[in-house]
Structure formats: C-alpha cells, structure tokens
Coordinates of C-alpha atoms in Angstrom, one line a residue:
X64 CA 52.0 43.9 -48.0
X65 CA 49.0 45.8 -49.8
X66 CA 46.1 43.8 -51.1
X67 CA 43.5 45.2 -54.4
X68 CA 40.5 44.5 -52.1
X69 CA 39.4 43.7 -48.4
X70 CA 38.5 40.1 -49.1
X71 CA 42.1 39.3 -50.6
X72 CA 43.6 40.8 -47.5
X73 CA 41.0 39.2 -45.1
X74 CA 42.0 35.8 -47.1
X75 CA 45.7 36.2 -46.2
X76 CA 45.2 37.1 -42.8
X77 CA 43.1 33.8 -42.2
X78 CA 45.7 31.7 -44.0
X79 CA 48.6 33.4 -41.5
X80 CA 46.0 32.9 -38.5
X81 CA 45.0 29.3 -38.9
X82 CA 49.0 29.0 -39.7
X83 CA 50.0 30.6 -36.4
X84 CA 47.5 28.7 -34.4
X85 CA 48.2 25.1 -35.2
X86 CA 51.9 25.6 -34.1
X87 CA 51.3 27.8 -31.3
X88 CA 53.5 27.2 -28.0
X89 CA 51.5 25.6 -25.3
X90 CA 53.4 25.6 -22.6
X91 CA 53.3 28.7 -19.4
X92 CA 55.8 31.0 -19.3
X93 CA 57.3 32.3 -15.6
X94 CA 58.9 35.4 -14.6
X95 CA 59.8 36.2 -11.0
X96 CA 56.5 37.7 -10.3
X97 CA 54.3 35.9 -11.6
X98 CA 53.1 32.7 -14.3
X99 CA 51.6 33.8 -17.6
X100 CA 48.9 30.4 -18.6
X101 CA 49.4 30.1 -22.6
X102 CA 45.5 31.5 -23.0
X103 CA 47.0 34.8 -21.2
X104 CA 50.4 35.2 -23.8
X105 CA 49.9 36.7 -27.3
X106 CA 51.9 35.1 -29.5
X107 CA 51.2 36.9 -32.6
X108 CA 49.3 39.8 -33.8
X109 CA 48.2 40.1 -37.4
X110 CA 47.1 43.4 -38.3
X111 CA 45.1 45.1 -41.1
X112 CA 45.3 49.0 -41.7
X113 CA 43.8 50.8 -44.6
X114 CA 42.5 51.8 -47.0
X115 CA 44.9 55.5 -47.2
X116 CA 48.1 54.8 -47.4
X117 CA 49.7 57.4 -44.7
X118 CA 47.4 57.4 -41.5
X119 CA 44.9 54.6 -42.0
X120 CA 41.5 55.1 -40.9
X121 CA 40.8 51.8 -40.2
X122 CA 42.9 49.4 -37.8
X123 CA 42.3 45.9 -36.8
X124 CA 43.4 42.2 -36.4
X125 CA 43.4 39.2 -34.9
X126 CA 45.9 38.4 -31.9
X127 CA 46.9 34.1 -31.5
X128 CA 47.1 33.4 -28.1
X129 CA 49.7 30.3 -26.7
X130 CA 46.7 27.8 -26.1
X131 CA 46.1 28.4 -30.2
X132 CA 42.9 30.3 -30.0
X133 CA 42.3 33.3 -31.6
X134 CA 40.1 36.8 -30.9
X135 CA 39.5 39.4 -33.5
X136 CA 40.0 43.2 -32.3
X137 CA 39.3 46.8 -33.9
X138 CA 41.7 49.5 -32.8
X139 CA 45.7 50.3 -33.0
X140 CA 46.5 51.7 -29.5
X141 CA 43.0 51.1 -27.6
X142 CA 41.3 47.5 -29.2
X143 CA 38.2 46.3 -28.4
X144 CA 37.6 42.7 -28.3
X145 CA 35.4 41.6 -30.9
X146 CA 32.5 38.6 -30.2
X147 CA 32.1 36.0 -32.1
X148 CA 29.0 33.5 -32.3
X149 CA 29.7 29.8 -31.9
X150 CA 29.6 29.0 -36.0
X151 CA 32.2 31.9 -36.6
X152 CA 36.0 32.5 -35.8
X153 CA 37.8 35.3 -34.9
X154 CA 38.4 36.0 -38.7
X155 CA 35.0 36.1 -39.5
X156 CA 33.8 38.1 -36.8
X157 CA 36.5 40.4 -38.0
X158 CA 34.8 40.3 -41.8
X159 CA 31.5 40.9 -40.5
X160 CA 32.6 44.2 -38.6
X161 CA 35.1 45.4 -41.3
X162 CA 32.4 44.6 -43.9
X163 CA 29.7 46.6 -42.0
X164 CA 31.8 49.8 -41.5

C-alpha cells in the first residue's frame, strides 16, 4: 500500500499493530533443541519503506511479539531496537524517530 503522507501511513500501521496484538498467540513453541517463550517469537512484522519508490531510503517498523507486546525498529537487514518511554508505545517511539529524521 502507498499512503499521501507519513501520518496516514503511521495511522495504518498502529491500527494493524494494536490489531495483531490483541490476538497474538500466547502459548511457547518447541523444537527439538530448544523452547521459544511467546516474548522471544515474532509474530508479525509491519514495515514502512519510503519515501522513493525503487530503493527506499528509509526502513522501519514495528515487530508483535507472541506475549502481545510490541517494539519499534529502524533498519531492513540490520534493525536497531528503538526505546520507548513509559507514556509511549512502540508506534510512537517509531513517530518520534521517523518524524525527527
């Protein structure tokens, strides 16, 4: 999808976050080897990339973890975890950095 304006595309991606998180599997998962927790397991990644249209500049997102929490990363191949303060979530920590650059 392609959005007019950061804000619009900012709104959508909180509206598919908050989405994601409220049904968000809570259960472990096994493998042979080991026992991913649900705060370890990634169960969605919503990402923005823009503004060019071939080759965006600009990459991040928020990934919704299996416990239903959230964390807000800049990046495509190497992300970097971004903080958020107590009053904010993962989306707005995400505004604030997007909005900065």
């Amino acid at each position: 999808m392609r959005f007019e304006t950061l804000e619009r595309a900012l709104a959508e991606l909180e509206a598919r976050v908050d989405e994601l998180a409220e049904t968000a599997r809570r259960s472990p998962a096994q493998t042979r080897l080991r026992r991913y927790e649900p705060a370890e397991q990634v169960l969605a990644r919503i990402e923005l990339a823009g503004p060019e249209r071939r080759l965006a500049g600009t990459h991040a997102g928020v990934d919704v973890r299996g416990d239903g929490s959230t964390e807000a990363f800049l990046g495509r191949v190497r992300r970097r975890a971004l903080e958020s303060t107590e009053a904010e979530t993962a989306v707005g920590a995400l505004r604030r950095a997007l909005q900065s650059t």
